[in-house]
PDB file of C-alpha atoms in Angstrom:
ATOM      1  CA  MET A 475     153.243 117.442  75.759  1.00  0.00           C
ATOM      2  CA  THR A 476     150.558 119.069  78.273  1.00  0.00           C
ATOM      3  CA  ASP A 477     151.567 121.544  80.447  1.00  0.00           C
ATOM      4  CA  LEU A 478     150.414 119.900  84.408  1.00  0.00           C
ATOM      5  CA  ALA A 479     149.814 123.306  85.552  1.00  0.00           C
ATOM      6  CA  SER A 480     146.059 122.600  85.929  1.00  0.00           C
ATOM      7  CA  VAL A 481     145.168 119.512  86.074  1.00  0.00           C
ATOM      8  CA  SER A 482     141.996 117.430  86.953  1.00  0.00           C
ATOM      9  CA  ALA A 483     141.415 114.865  89.725  1.00  0.00           C
ATOM     10  CA  GLY A 484     141.652 111.713  87.067  1.00  0.00           C
ATOM     11  CA  GLU A 485     144.683 113.559  85.880  1.00  0.00           C
ATOM     12  CA  GLU A 486     146.160 113.982  89.054  1.00  0.00           C
ATOM     13  CA  ALA A 487     145.747 110.241  90.305  1.00  0.00           C
ATOM     14  CA  THR A 488     147.577 109.426  87.147  1.00  0.00           C
ATOM     15  CA  LEU A 489     150.467 111.444  88.160  1.00  0.00           C
ATOM     16  CA  LEU A 490     149.935 109.786  91.161  1.00  0.00           C
ATOM     17  CA  SER A 491     150.074 107.293  90.474  1.00  0.00           C
ATOM     18  CA  LEU A 492     152.208 105.970  87.751  1.00  0.00           C
ATOM     19  CA  ASN A 493     154.691 108.877  90.242  1.00  0.00           C
ATOM     20  CA  ASN A 494     154.286 106.181  93.386  1.00  0.00           C
ATOM     21  CA  GLU A 495     154.533 102.494  91.375  1.00  0.00           C
ATOM     22  CA  HIS A 496     158.077 104.224  91.024  1.00  0.00           C
ATOM     23  CA  ALA A 497     159.152 105.597  94.519  1.00  0.00           C
ATOM     24  CA  VAL A 498     162.317 104.143  95.308  1.00  0.00           C
ATOM     25  CA  GLU A 499     163.302 105.937  92.894  1.00  0.00           C
ATOM     26  CA  LEU A 500     160.880 108.890  92.928  1.00  0.00           C
ATOM     27  CA  SER A 501     160.538 109.706  96.030  1.00  0.00           C
ATOM     28  CA  TRP A 502     156.808 108.050  96.887  1.00  0.00           C
ATOM     29  CA  LEU A 503     153.671 111.543  96.698  1.00  0.00           C
ATOM     30  CA  ASP A 504     151.082 112.170  98.365  1.00  0.00           C
ATOM     31  CA  ALA A 505     148.414 114.765  96.813  1.00  0.00           C
ATOM     32  CA  ALA A 506     148.613 117.826  98.461  1.00  0.00           C
ATOM     33  CA  ARG A 507     152.896 117.328  98.394  1.00  0.00           C
ATOM     34  CA  LEU A 508     151.764 116.744  94.377  1.00  0.00           C
ATOM     35  CA  ARG A 509     150.007 120.232  94.248  1.00  0.00           C
ATOM     36  CA  HIS A 510     152.799 122.262  96.365  1.00  0.00           C
ATOM     37  CA  LEU A 511     155.791 120.314  93.505  1.00  0.00           C
ATOM     38  CA  LEU A 512     153.643 121.681  90.243  1.00  0.00           C
ATOM     39  CA  ALA A 513     153.193 125.578  91.266  1.00  0.00           C
ATOM     40  CA  GLU A 514     157.124 125.523  92.068  1.00  0.00           C
ATOM     41  CA  ALA A 515     157.539 123.612  89.068  1.00  0.00           C
ATOM     42  CA  PHE A 516     159.411 125.484  86.476  1.00  0.00           C
ATOM     43  CA  TYR A 517     159.092 122.538  83.851  1.00  0.00           C
ATOM     44  CA  ALA A 518     155.710 120.163  84.404  1.00  0.00           C
ATOM     45  CA  ARG A 519     154.987 118.777  81.336  1.00  0.00           C
ATOM     46  CA  ARG A 520     152.960 115.273  80.742  1.00  0.00           C
ATOM     47  CA  VAL A 521     153.676 113.044  77.182  1.00  0.00           C
ATOM     48  CA  GLY A 522     150.449 111.859  76.212  1.00  0.00           C
ATOM     49  CA  ASN A 523     147.599 110.489  79.088  1.00  0.00           C
ATOM     50  CA  VAL A 524     150.255 110.465  81.242  1.00  0.00           C
ATOM     51  CA  ALA A 525     152.806 108.052  79.334  1.00  0.00           C
ATOM     52  CA  ALA A 526     155.286 110.221  81.508  1.00  0.00           C
ATOM     53  CA  PHE A 527     155.486 113.054  82.883  1.00  0.00           C
ATOM     54  CA  LEU A 528     158.349 115.279  83.410  1.00  0.00           C
ATOM     55  CA  LEU A 529     159.146 117.796  87.316  1.00  0.00           C
ATOM     56  CA  ALA A 530     162.025 120.361  87.646  1.00  0.00           C
ATOM     57  CA  PHE A 531     162.055 123.580  89.549  1.00  0.00           C
ATOM     58  CA  ASP A 532     165.166 126.033  89.342  1.00  0.00           C
ATOM     59  CA  GLN A 533     166.968 128.166  91.623  1.00  0.00           C
ATOM     60  CA  ASP A 534     164.061 130.094  93.370  1.00  0.00           C
ATOM     61  CA  ALA A 535     162.138 127.067  94.010  1.00  0.00           C
ATOM     62  CA  ASP A 536     160.119 126.646  97.567  1.00  0.00           C
ATOM     63  CA  TYR A 537     161.369 123.104  97.683  1.00  0.00           C
ATOM     64  CA  ASP A 538     162.665 120.268 100.486  1.00  0.00           C
ATOM     65  CA  SER A 539     164.750 117.723  98.999  1.00  0.00           C
ATOM     66  CA  PRO A 540     168.199 116.868  99.895  1.00  0.00           C
ATOM     67  CA  ASN A 541     169.363 116.723  96.395  1.00  0.00           C
ATOM     68  CA  TYR A 542     167.441 119.554  95.076  1.00  0.00           C
ATOM     69  CA  LEU A 543     169.355 121.606  98.393  1.00  0.00           C
ATOM     70  CA  TRP A 544     172.704 120.825  97.365  1.00  0.00           C
ATOM     71  CA  PHE A 545     173.131 121.889  94.489  1.00  0.00           C
ATOM     72  CA  ARG A 546     170.920 124.870  95.422  1.00  0.00           C
ATOM     73  CA  GLU A 547     174.833 125.418  97.952  1.00  0.00           C
ATOM     74  CA  ARG A 548     176.997 125.073  94.705  1.00  0.00           C
ATOM     75  CA  TYR A 549     175.393 126.546  92.118  1.00  0.00           C
ATOM     76  CA  PRO A 550     173.436 129.758  91.249  1.00  0.00           C
ATOM     77  CA  ARG A 551     170.795 129.293  88.286  1.00  0.00           C
ATOM     78  CA  PHE A 552     170.518 126.200  87.632  1.00  0.00           C
ATOM     79  CA  VAL A 553     167.249 123.755  85.942  1.00  0.00           C
ATOM     80  CA  TYR A 554     166.784 120.681  88.643  1.00  0.00           C
ATOM     81  CA  VAL A 555     165.429 117.815  86.810  1.00  0.00           C
ATOM     82  CA  ASP A 556     163.099 116.011  90.222  1.00  0.00           C
ATOM     83  CA  ARG A 557     161.701 113.868  88.509  1.00  0.00           C
ATOM     84  CA  ILE A 558     160.751 111.975  85.557  1.00  0.00           C
ATOM     85  CA  VAL A 559     159.224 108.488  85.467  1.00  0.00           C
ATOM     86  CA  VAL A 560     157.468 106.193  81.787  1.00  0.00           C
ATOM     87  CA  ALA A 561     155.044 104.239  82.007  1.00  0.00           C
ATOM     88  CA  ALA A 562     155.797 100.873  81.292  1.00  0.00           C
ATOM     89  CA  ALA A 563     154.144 100.203  78.481  1.00  0.00           C
ATOM     90  CA  MET A 564     155.547 103.384  76.350  1.00  0.00           C
ATOM     91  CA  ARG A 565     158.341 102.512  77.716  1.00  0.00           C
ATOM     92  CA  LYS A 566     161.498 102.652  74.600  1.00  0.00           C
ATOM     93  CA  ARG A 567     159.718 104.831  72.169  1.00  0.00           C
ATOM     94  CA  GLY A 568     161.521 107.526  73.093  1.00  0.00           C
ATOM     95  CA  LEU A 569     159.313 110.115  75.842  1.00  0.00           C
ATOM     96  CA  ALA A 570     161.938 110.553  77.242  1.00  0.00           C
ATOM     97  CA  ASN A 571     163.558 112.273  75.196  1.00  0.00           C
ATOM     98  CA  ARG A 572     161.461 114.103  74.092  1.00  0.00           C
ATOM     99  CA  LEU A 573     160.782 114.919  77.495  1.00  0.00           C
ATOM    100  CA  TYR A 574     164.019 116.291  78.080  1.00  0.00           C
ATOM    101  CA  GLU A 575     165.187 117.935  75.049  1.00  0.00           C
ATOM    102  CA  ASP A 576     161.611 120.040  75.197  1.00  0.00           C
ATOM    103  CA  LEU A 577     163.339 120.755  79.220  1.00  0.00           C
ATOM    104  CA  PHE A 578     166.812 121.317  77.594  1.00  0.00           C
ATOM    105  CA  ARG A 579     165.275 123.963  74.501  1.00  0.00           C
ATOM    106  CA  ALA A 580     163.017 126.140  77.725  1.00  0.00           C
ATOM    107  CA  ALA A 581     166.178 126.191  80.261  1.00  0.00           C
ATOM    108  CA  ARG A 582     168.463 127.680  76.919  1.00  0.00           C
ATOM    109  CA  VAL A 583     165.534 130.075  76.169  1.00  0.00           C
ATOM    110  CA  ALA A 584     164.705 131.174  80.617  1.00  0.00           C
ATOM    111  CA  GLY A 585     169.215 131.939  80.400  1.00  0.00           C
ATOM    112  CA  HIS A 586     170.397 128.744  82.151  1.00  0.00           C
ATOM    113  CA  GLU A 587     173.365 127.681  81.524  1.00  0.00           C
ATOM    114  CA  ARG A 588     172.772 124.265  83.348  1.00  0.00           C
ATOM    115  CA  VAL A 589     170.505 120.882  84.054  1.00  0.00           C
ATOM    116  CA  VAL A 590     171.273 118.899  86.803  1.00  0.00           C
ATOM    117  CA  CYS A 591     169.159 115.659  88.575  1.00  0.00           C
ATOM    118  CA  GLU A 592     171.088 112.843  90.529  1.00  0.00           C
ATOM    119  CA  VAL A 593     170.932 109.547  90.123  1.00  0.00           C
ATOM    120  CA  ASN A 594     170.045 107.056  92.279  1.00  0.00           C
ATOM    121  CA  SER A 595     174.036 104.433  92.672  1.00  0.00           C
ATOM    122  CA  ASP A 596     172.739 102.243  96.274  1.00  0.00           C
ATOM    123  CA  PRO A 597     170.170 101.015  95.133  1.00  0.00           C
ATOM    124  CA  PRO A 598     171.707 101.067  91.692  1.00  0.00           C
ATOM    125  CA  ASN A 599     169.898 102.424  88.843  1.00  0.00           C
ATOM    126  CA  PRO A 600     171.838 100.999  85.586  1.00  0.00           C
ATOM    127  CA  VAL A 601     169.545 102.221  82.389  1.00  0.00           C
ATOM    128  CA  SER A 602     168.860 106.096  84.319  1.00  0.00           C
ATOM    129  CA  ASP A 603     172.931 106.101  84.507  1.00  0.00           C
ATOM    130  CA  ALA A 604     173.400 104.997  80.693  1.00  0.00           C
ATOM    131  CA  PHE A 605     170.631 107.385  79.832  1.00  0.00           C
ATOM    132  CA  HIS A 606     171.763 110.136  81.384  1.00  0.00           C
ATOM    133  CA  ALA A 607     175.852 109.385  80.551  1.00  0.00           C
ATOM    134  CA  ALA A 608     173.921 108.883  76.755  1.00  0.00           C
ATOM    135  CA  LEU A 609     172.210 112.661  76.442  1.00  0.00           C
ATOM    136  CA  GLY A 610     175.511 114.175  77.907  1.00  0.00           C
ATOM    137  CA  PHE A 611     175.660 114.699  81.830  1.00  0.00           C
ATOM    138  CA  VAL A 612     178.340 113.961  83.631  1.00  0.00           C
ATOM    139  CA  GLU A 613     178.675 113.122  87.945  1.00  0.00           C
ATOM    140  CA  VAL A 614     179.850 116.124  90.601  1.00  0.00           C
ATOM    141  CA  GLY A 615     179.645 114.498  93.537  1.00  0.00           C
ATOM    142  CA  HIS A 616     177.870 111.721  95.506  1.00  0.00           C
ATOM    143  CA  ALA A 617     175.991 111.934  98.972  1.00  0.00           C
ATOM    144  CA  ALA A 618     174.528 109.870 101.402  1.00  0.00           C
ATOM    145  CA  ILE A 619     170.486 110.832 101.712  1.00  0.00           C
ATOM    146  CA  HIS A 620     167.574 110.066 103.798  1.00  0.00           C
ATOM    147  CA  GLY A 621     169.644 108.215 107.321  1.00  0.00           C
ATOM    148  CA  GLY A 622     172.121 106.310 104.525  1.00  0.00           C
ATOM    149  CA  ALA A 623     169.044 104.987 102.938  1.00  0.00           C
ATOM    150  CA  LYS A 624     169.870 105.688  99.627  1.00  0.00           C
ATOM    151  CA  THR A 625     173.581 106.713  97.908  1.00  0.00           C
ATOM    152  CA  VAL A 626     172.772 109.248  95.245  1.00  0.00           C
ATOM    153  CA  ARG A 627     175.208 111.145  92.301  1.00  0.00           C
ATOM    154  CA  TYR A 628     174.638 114.713  91.263  1.00  0.00           C
ATOM    155  CA  LEU A 629     175.644 115.092  87.515  1.00  0.00           C
ATOM    156  CA  VAL A 630     175.343 117.816  85.767  1.00  0.00           C
ATOM    157  CA  ARG A 631     175.346 119.356  81.678  1.00  0.00           C
ATOM    158  CA  PRO A 632     176.439 122.019  80.979  1.00  0.00           C
ATOM    159  CA  LEU A 633     173.444 123.454  77.705  1.00  0.00           C
ATOM    160  CA  GLY A 634     174.412 125.714  74.859  1.00  0.00           C
ATOM    161  CA  PRO A 635     173.420 128.788  74.185  1.00  0.00           C
ATOM    162  CA  ALA A 636     169.810 128.989  72.881  1.00  0.00           C
ATOM    163  CA  PRO A 637     169.521 129.432  69.026  1.00  0.00           C
TER     164      PRO A 637
END
């Protein structure tokens, strides 16, 4: 896994392309917004030449996502998974699991007790639902966002102590 703290122009273009191929699930980004997110991220890693990536924020990030703000209103400390995506040709190889396990380790080391995220319920995302359930995430709320265009389920996964 490679840190995304500083990416080349080519890597940025690849990240944007992969993200925007999945804009329905993730939300569309432009280059400036991506750079802002990378600068604010608690955790920003990729696998390979952007075969997969994960961006996550802690409670102190300068971030205006309604989903992130939902968690910030309810939890004093957390790590919020904003987006994880695996390129279609690279799926079913355990890349998302590797990214999440590394995130859980980093969050524990930093003293966090929970990792949080949301999954679309409308439009539905049954693959993400099953994946997050297998990782131990449980639902703690739901909301309609973007003027009702999307409905999400809010999920939390408690972390044990750092080894």
